[in-house]
Coordinates of C-alpha atoms and ligand atoms in Angstrom, one line a residue:
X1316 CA -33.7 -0.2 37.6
X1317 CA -34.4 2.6 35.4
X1318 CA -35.9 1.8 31.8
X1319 CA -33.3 1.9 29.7
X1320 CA -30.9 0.1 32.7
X1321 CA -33.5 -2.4 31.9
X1322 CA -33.1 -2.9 28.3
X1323 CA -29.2 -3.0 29.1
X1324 CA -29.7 -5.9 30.7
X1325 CA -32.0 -7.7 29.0
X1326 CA -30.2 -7.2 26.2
X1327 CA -26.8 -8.7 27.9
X1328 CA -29.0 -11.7 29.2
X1329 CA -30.0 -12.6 25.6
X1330 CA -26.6 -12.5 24.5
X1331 CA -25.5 -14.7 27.4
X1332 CA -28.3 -17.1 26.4
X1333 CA -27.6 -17.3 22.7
X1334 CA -23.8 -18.2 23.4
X1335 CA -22.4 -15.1 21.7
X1336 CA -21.5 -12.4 24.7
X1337 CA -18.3 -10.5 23.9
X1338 CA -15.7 -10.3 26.5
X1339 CA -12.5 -8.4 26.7
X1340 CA -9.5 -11.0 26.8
X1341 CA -6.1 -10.4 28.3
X1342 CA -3.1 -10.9 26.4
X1343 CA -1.9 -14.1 26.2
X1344 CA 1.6 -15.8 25.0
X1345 CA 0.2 -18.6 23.4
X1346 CA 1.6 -18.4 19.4
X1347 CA 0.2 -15.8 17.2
X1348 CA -2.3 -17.0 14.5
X1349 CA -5.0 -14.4 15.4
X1350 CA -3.2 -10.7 14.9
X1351 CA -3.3 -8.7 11.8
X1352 CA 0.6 -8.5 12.1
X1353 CA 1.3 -10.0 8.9
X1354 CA 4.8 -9.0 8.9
X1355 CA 5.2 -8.9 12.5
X1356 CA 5.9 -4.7 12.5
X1357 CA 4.1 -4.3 15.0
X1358 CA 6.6 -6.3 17.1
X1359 CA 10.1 -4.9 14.8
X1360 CA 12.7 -3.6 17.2
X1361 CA 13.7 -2.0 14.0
X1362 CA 10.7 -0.3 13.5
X1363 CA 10.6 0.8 17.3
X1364 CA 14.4 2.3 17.1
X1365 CA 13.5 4.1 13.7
X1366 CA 10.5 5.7 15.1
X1367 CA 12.4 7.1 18.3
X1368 CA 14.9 8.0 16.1
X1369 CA 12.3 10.3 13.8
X1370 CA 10.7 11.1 17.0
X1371 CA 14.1 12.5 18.2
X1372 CA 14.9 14.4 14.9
X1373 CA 11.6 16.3 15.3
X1374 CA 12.0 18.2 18.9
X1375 CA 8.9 20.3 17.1
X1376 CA 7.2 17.8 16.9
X1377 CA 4.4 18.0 19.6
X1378 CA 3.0 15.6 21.9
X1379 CA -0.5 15.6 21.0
X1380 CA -1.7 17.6 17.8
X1381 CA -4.0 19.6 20.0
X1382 CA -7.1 19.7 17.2
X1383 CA -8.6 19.0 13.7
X1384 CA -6.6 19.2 10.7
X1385 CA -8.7 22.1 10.1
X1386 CA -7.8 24.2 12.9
X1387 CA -4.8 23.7 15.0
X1388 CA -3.8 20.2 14.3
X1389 CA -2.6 20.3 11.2
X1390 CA 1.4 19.7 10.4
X1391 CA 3.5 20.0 7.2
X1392 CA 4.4 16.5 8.3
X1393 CA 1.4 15.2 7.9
X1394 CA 0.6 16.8 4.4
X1395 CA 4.5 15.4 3.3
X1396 CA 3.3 12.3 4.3
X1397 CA 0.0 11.8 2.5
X1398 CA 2.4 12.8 -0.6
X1399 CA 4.7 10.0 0.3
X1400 CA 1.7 7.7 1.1
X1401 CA 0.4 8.4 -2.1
X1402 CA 3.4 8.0 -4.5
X1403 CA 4.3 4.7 -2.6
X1404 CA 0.4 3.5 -4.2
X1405 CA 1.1 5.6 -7.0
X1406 CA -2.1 7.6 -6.5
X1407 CA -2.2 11.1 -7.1
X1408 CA -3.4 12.3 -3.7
X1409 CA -4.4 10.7 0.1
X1410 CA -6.2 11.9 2.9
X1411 CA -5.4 10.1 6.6
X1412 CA -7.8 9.4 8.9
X1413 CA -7.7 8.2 12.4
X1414 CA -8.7 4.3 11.5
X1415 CA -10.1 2.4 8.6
X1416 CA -12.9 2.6 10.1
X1417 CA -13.4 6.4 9.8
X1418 CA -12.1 6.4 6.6
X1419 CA -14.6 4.1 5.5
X1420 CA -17.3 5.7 7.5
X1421 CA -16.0 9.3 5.6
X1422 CA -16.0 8.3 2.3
X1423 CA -19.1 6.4 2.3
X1424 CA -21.0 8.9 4.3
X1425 CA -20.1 12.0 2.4
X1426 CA -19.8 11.5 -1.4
X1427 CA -23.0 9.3 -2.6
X1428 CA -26.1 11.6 -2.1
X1429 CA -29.9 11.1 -2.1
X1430 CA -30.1 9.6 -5.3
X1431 CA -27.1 8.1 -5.8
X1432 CA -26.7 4.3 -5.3
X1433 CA -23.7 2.3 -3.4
X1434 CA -23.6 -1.1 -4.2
X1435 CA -22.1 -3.3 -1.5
X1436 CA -20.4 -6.5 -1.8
X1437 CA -22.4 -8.9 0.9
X1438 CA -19.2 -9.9 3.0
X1439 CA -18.0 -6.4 3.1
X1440 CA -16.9 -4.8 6.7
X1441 CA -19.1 -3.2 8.5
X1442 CA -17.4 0.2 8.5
X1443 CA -18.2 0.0 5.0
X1444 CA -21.6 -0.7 5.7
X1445 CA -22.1 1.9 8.3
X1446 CA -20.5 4.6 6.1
X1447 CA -23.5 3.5 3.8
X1448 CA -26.0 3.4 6.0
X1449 CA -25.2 7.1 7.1
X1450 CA -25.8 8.2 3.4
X1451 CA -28.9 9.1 2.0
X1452 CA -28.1 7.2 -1.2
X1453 CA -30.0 3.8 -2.2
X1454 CA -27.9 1.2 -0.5
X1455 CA -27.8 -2.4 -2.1
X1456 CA -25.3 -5.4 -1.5
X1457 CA -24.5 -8.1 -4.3
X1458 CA -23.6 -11.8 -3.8
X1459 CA -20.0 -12.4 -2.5
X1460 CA -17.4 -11.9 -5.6
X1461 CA -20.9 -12.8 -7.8
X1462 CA -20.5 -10.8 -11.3
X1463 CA -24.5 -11.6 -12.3
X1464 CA -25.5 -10.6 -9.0
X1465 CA -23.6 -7.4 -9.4
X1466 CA -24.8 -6.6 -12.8
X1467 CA -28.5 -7.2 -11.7
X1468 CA -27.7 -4.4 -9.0
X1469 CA -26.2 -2.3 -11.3
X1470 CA -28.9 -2.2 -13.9
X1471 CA -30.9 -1.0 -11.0
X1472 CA -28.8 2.1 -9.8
X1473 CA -29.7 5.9 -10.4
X1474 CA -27.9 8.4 -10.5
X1475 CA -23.8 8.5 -9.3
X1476 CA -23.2 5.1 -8.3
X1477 CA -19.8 3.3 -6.3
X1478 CA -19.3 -0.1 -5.7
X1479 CA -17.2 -1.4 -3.0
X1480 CA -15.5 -4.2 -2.3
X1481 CA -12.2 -5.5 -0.6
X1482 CA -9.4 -6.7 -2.4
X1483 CA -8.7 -8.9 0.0
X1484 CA -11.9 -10.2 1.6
X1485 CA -11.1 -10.4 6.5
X1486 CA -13.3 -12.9 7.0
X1487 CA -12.7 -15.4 4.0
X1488 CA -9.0 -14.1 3.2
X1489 CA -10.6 -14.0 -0.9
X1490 CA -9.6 -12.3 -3.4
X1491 CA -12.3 -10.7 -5.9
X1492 CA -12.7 -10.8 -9.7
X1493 CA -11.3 -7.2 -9.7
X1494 CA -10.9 -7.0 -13.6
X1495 CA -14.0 -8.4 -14.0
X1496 CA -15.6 -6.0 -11.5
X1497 CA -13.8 -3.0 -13.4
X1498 CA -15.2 -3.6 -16.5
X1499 CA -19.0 -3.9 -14.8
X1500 CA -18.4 -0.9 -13.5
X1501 CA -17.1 0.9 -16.6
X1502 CA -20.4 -0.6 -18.4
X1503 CA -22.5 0.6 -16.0
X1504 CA -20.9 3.7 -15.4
X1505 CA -20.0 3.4 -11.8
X1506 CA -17.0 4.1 -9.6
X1507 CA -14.9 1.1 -7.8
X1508 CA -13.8 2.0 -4.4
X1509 CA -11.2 -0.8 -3.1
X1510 CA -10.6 -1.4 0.5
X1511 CA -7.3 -2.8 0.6
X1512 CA -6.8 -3.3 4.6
X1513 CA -5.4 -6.9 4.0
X1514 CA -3.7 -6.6 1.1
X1515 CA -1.1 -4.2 1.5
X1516 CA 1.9 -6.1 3.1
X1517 CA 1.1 -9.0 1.1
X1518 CA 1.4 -6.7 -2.0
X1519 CA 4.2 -3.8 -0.8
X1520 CA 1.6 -1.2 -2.4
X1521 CA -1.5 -3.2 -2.7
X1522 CA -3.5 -5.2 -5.0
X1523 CA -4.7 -2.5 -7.1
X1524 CA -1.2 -0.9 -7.6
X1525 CA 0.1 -4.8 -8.3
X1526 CA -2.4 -4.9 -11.2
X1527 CA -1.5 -1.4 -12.4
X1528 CA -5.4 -0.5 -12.2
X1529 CA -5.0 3.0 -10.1
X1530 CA -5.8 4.8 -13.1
X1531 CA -9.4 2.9 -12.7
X1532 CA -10.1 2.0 -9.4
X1533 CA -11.9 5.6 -8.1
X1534 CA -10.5 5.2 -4.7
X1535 CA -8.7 2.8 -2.4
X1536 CA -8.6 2.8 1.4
X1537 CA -5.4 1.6 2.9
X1538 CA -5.2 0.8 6.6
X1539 CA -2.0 1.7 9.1
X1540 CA -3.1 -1.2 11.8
X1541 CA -2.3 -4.3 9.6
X1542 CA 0.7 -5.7 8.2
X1543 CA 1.9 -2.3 8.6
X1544 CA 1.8 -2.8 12.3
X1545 CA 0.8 0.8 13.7
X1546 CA -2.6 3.0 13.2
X1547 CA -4.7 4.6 11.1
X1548 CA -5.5 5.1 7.5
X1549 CA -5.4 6.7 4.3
X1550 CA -7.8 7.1 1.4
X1551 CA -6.1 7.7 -2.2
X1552 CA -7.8 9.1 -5.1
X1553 CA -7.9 12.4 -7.1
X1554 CA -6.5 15.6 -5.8
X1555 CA -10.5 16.7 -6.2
X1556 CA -11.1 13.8 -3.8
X1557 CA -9.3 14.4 -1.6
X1558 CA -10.6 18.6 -1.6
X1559 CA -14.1 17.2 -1.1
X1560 CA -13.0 15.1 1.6
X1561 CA -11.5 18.0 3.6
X1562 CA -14.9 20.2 3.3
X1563 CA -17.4 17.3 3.3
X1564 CA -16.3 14.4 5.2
X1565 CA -17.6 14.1 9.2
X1566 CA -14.5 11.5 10.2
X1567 CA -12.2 13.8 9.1
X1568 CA -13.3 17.1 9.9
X1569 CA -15.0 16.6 13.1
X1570 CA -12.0 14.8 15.1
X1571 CA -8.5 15.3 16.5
X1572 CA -6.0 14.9 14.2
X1573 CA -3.5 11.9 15.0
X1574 CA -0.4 12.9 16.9
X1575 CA 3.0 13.8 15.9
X1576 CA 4.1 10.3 16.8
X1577 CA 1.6 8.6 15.2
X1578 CA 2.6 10.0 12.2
X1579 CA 6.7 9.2 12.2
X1580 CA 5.5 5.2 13.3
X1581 CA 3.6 5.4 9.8
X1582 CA 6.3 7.1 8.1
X1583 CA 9.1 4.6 9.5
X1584 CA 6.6 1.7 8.7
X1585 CA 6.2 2.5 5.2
X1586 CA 10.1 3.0 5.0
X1587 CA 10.0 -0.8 6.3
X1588 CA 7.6 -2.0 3.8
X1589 CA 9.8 -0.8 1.4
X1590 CA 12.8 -3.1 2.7
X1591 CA 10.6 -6.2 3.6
X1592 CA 11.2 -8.1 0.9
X1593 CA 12.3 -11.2 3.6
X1594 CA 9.7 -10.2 5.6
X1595 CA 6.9 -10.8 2.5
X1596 CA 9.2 -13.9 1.3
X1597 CA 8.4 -15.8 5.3
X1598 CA 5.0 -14.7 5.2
X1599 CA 4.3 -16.2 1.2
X1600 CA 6.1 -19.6 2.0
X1601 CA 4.3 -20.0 5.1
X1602 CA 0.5 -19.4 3.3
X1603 CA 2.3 -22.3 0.7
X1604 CA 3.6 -24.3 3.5
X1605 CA 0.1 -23.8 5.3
X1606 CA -2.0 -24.9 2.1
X1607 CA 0.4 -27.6 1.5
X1608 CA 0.0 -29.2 4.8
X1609 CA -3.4 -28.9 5.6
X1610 CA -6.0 -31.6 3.7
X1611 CA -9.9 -31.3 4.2
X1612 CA -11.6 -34.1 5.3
X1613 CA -15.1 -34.9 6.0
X1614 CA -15.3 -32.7 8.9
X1615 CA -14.3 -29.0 7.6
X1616 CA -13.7 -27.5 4.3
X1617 CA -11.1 -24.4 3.7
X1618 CA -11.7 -21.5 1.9
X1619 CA -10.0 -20.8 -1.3
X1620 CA -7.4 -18.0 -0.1
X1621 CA -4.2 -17.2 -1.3
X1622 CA -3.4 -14.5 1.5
X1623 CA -2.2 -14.7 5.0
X1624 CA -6.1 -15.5 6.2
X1625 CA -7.1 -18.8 6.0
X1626 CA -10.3 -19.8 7.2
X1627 CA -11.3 -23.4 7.9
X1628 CA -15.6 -23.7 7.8
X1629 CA -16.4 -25.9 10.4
X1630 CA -20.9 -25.4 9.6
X1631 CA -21.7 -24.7 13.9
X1632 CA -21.2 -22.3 16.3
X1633 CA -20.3 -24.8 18.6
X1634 CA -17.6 -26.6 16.7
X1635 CA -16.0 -23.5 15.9
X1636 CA -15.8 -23.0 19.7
X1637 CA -14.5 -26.7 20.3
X1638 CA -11.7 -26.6 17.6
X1639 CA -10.6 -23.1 18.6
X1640 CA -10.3 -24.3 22.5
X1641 CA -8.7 -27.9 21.0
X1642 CA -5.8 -25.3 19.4
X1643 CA -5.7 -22.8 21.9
X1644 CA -5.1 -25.8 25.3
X1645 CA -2.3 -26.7 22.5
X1646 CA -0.8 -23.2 22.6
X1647 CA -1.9 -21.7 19.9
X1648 CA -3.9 -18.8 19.4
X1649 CA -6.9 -19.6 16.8
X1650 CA -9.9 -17.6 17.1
X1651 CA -13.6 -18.9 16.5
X1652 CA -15.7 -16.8 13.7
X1653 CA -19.4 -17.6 14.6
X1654 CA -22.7 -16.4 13.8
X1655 CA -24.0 -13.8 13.1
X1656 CA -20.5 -12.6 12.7
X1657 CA -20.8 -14.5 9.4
X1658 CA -23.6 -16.1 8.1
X1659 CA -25.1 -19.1 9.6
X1660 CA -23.8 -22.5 8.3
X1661 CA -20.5 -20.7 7.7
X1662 CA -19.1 -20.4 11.5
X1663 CA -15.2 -21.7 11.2
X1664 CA -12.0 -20.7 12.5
X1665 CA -10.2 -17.8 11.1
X1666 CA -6.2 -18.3 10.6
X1667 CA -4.1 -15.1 10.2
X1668 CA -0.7 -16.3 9.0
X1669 CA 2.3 -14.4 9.5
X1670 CA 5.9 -13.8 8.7
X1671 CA 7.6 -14.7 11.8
X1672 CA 5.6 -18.5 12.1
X1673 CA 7.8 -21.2 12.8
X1674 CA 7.9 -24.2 10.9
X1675 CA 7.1 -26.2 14.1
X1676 CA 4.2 -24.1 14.8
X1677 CA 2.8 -24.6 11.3
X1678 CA 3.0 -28.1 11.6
X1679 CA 1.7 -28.1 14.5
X1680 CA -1.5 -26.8 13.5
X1681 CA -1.8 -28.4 10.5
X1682 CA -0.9 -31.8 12.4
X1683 CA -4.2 -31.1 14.9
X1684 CA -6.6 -30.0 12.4
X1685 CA -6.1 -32.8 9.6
X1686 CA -6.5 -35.3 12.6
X1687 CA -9.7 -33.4 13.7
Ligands
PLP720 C1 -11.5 -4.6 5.4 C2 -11.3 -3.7 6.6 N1 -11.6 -2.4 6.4 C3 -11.5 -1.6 7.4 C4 -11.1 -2.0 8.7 C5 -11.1 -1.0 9.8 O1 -9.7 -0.5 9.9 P1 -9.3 0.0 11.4 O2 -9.0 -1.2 12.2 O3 -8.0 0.8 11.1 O4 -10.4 0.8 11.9 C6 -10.8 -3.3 8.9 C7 -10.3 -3.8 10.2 O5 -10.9 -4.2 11.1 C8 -10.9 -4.2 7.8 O6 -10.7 -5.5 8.0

C-alpha cells in the first residue's frame, strides 16, 4: 500500500469506527419526507411536457453548450433568462451558475479581499463557508440568528465587510431576524448577502422579495434544485455585480456552461412557480397540519420552523439513527442529521415537508413520533 493509499484507509477505518461512514443509497419508494421537492416539480408531468415542449420549439438549441459562457457556451437564451430570473425577484440583474454551491463558492471567493471581513452566520452551509475560506478576507461566524453576537463581530470588521446568512436556515428550517440583521448591517456599514435555497417555493420570489427588502439586501442566491425541482442557480444583485462576477468569479468563468436543456427545465419551472398557487396552498397546510399534530414530550423537542423543514432534536447520534430506522421499517423516508453534521447535543431528524403529502402519511408520522 502506497502512502497516501494508506491514509485513505485509515481515514475510512476511523469513520467506520466513529459510526458516521457515508454510503451511497439506492432509491427507494418508501414516502417522501427527505427530498427538497417542496412542490413536488421535480416529479410534475406538467413541468416534464412543458420542458419537451420548449425543447422542441428550440431545434437551435444544442445538446451540450460546448464551453464557458465566456467562449463558446454562451446563448441569448441564457442572458433572456437571467432577465426573467431577475424580474420574477425583482432584482435588477442575475448571473447562473451551475449549483448553489458554485454560486456560493463564486461570490464568496471573489468579491471580499485581503482586508475585507465576511461575517458568517454559525449554521450557515458549507458552500458558503468554503466560498469564505477561499478568500483572503478575515473570516468570522456569529451565533445562530444572535443580533449581540453579530454586532460584537461587526465592531470588529475592517475594511468592506458582507454578512451572510440564509433566509431560511437547511438544517433547522429557521427563519432569521432579517430586519433586524438589515439594520446591523446598515449601522455598521456592511452588505447582507441572503441565501434563499429554501425559501423560494415557500415564498413564489423569496423571502427577501416577500419583505420588499431587495433594494437592501446586496445580493441573494437562489437555487434551481429545490422547490423548483431542476438544477442550478442564480445570484441577483446590481448590474455592477453581476459585471464583476463575469471577470472575477472562478465558478463561473472556469466551467461549462449549463446546457440548452437545462436552461428551458428552469425557464418552464419558473413559469410553474408562477401558477403554483395550489401547489404552495398543500405544502402551507401540511407544515400547519404537521405542527398541529405533533406534541413534544420528554423525549425530543422541535425546532421552531415555519417552513417545509422541521427538525425534531433527539440530543444522540444514536437516537437519531433509532428513530429514523423506527420511520423508515414504517415506510417513510426520514433521514437522521447527526454529528458533526450539526453540533453535538443537537443530532435529530430532519423532516422536509411537501406539497403532494397525504393526510394519512402525515398522521402517520406524527402518530409514531408523539408515541416515541
Ligand atoms: C442553503 C443552501 N445553499 C446552497 C446549497 C447548494 O445548492 P446546490 O445543491 O444547488 O449546489 C444548498 C443545498 O444543498 C443549501 O441548502
Amino acid at each position: 500500500m502506497t502512502s497516501a493509499e494508506k491514509y485513505i484507509k485509515s481515514k475510512l477505518d476511523e469513520r467506520r469506527r466513529s459510526g458516521l461512514y457515508r454510503t451511497l443509497k439506492p432509491e427507494n419508494s418508501l414516502v417522501d419526507f427527505c427530498s427538497n421537492d417542496y412542490l413536488g416539480f421535480a416529479r410534475s408531468p406538467i413541468l416534464r411536457q412543458s420542458i419537451a415542449a420548449e425543447v422542441q420549439k428550440h431545434p437551435e438549441g444544442l445538446n451540450g453548450s460546448t464551453g464557458s459562457r465566456l467562449l463558446s457556451g454562451n446563448i441569448t437564451y441564457a442572458e433572456n433568462l437571467e432577465k426573467e430570473i431577475a424580474a420574477h425577484h425583482q432584482y435588477p440583474a442575475g448571473l447562473l451558475f451551475n449549483s448553489g454551491y458554485d454560486a456560493n463558492l463564486g461570490l464568496l471567493s471573489s468579491l471580499p479581499q485581503r482586508g475585507d471581513t465576511i461575517i458568517l452566520d454559525e449554521l450557515i452551509h458549507a458552500s458558503a463557508i468554503d466560498g469564505a475560506r477561499l478568500s483572503y478576507a478575515n473570516r468570522y461566524s456569529f451565533r445562530h440568528n444572535d443580533m449581540e453576537s453579530l454586532e460584537a463581530k461587526l465592531k470588529q470588521a475592517k475594511g468592506n465587510c458582507y454578512v451572510v446568512i440564509e433566509s431560511i436556515y437547511s438544517m433547522d428550517g429557521d427563519t432569521p431576524p432579517i430586519a433586524g440583521i438589515l439594520s446591523l448591517t446598515k449601522k455598521y456599514g456592511a452588505h447582507l448577502i441572503v441565501d434563499e435555497a429554501h425559501a423560494v417555493g415557500l415564498y413564489p420570489a423569496g423571502l427577501i422579495s416577500k419583505l420588499g427588502l431587495q433594494n437592501e439586501v446586496f445580493a441573494v442566491i437562489v437555487t434551481f434544485g429545490k422547490a423548483l425541482g431542476c438544477h442550478g442557480a442564480i445570484i441577483l444583485g446590481s448590474n455592477q455585480l453581476r459585471e464583476y462576477l463575469i471577470n472575477f468569479s472562478r465558478s463561473f468563468i472556469y466551467t461549462t456552461a449549463p446546457s440548452f436543456h437545462q436552461l428551458a427545465a428552469v425557464k418552464m419551472a419558473y413559469w410553474l412557480l408562477s401558477n403554483a398557487d395550489r401547489e404552495i396552498i398543500s405544502l402551507k397546510n401540511n407544515i400547519d397540519l404537521f405542527k398541529n399534530q405533533i406534541s413534544p414530550n420528554n423525549t425530543f423537542t422541535l425546532i421552531n420552523s415555519d417552513s417545509a423543514i422541521q427538525c425534531i432534536v433527539l440530543k444522540s447520534n444514536d437516537k437519531a439513527r433509532e428513530t429514523a430506522n423506527i420511520l423508515q421499517n414504517a415506510g417513510l423516508d426520514v433521514r437522521a442529521i447527526l454529528s458533526p453534521t450539526v453540533p453535538p447535543g443537537t443530532e435529530r431528524i430532519r423532516i422536509c415537508l411537501h406539497a403532494y403529502n397525504t393526510t394519512h402519511d402525515l398522521t402517520l408520522l406524527t402518530d409514531i413520533l408523539t408515541s416515541l
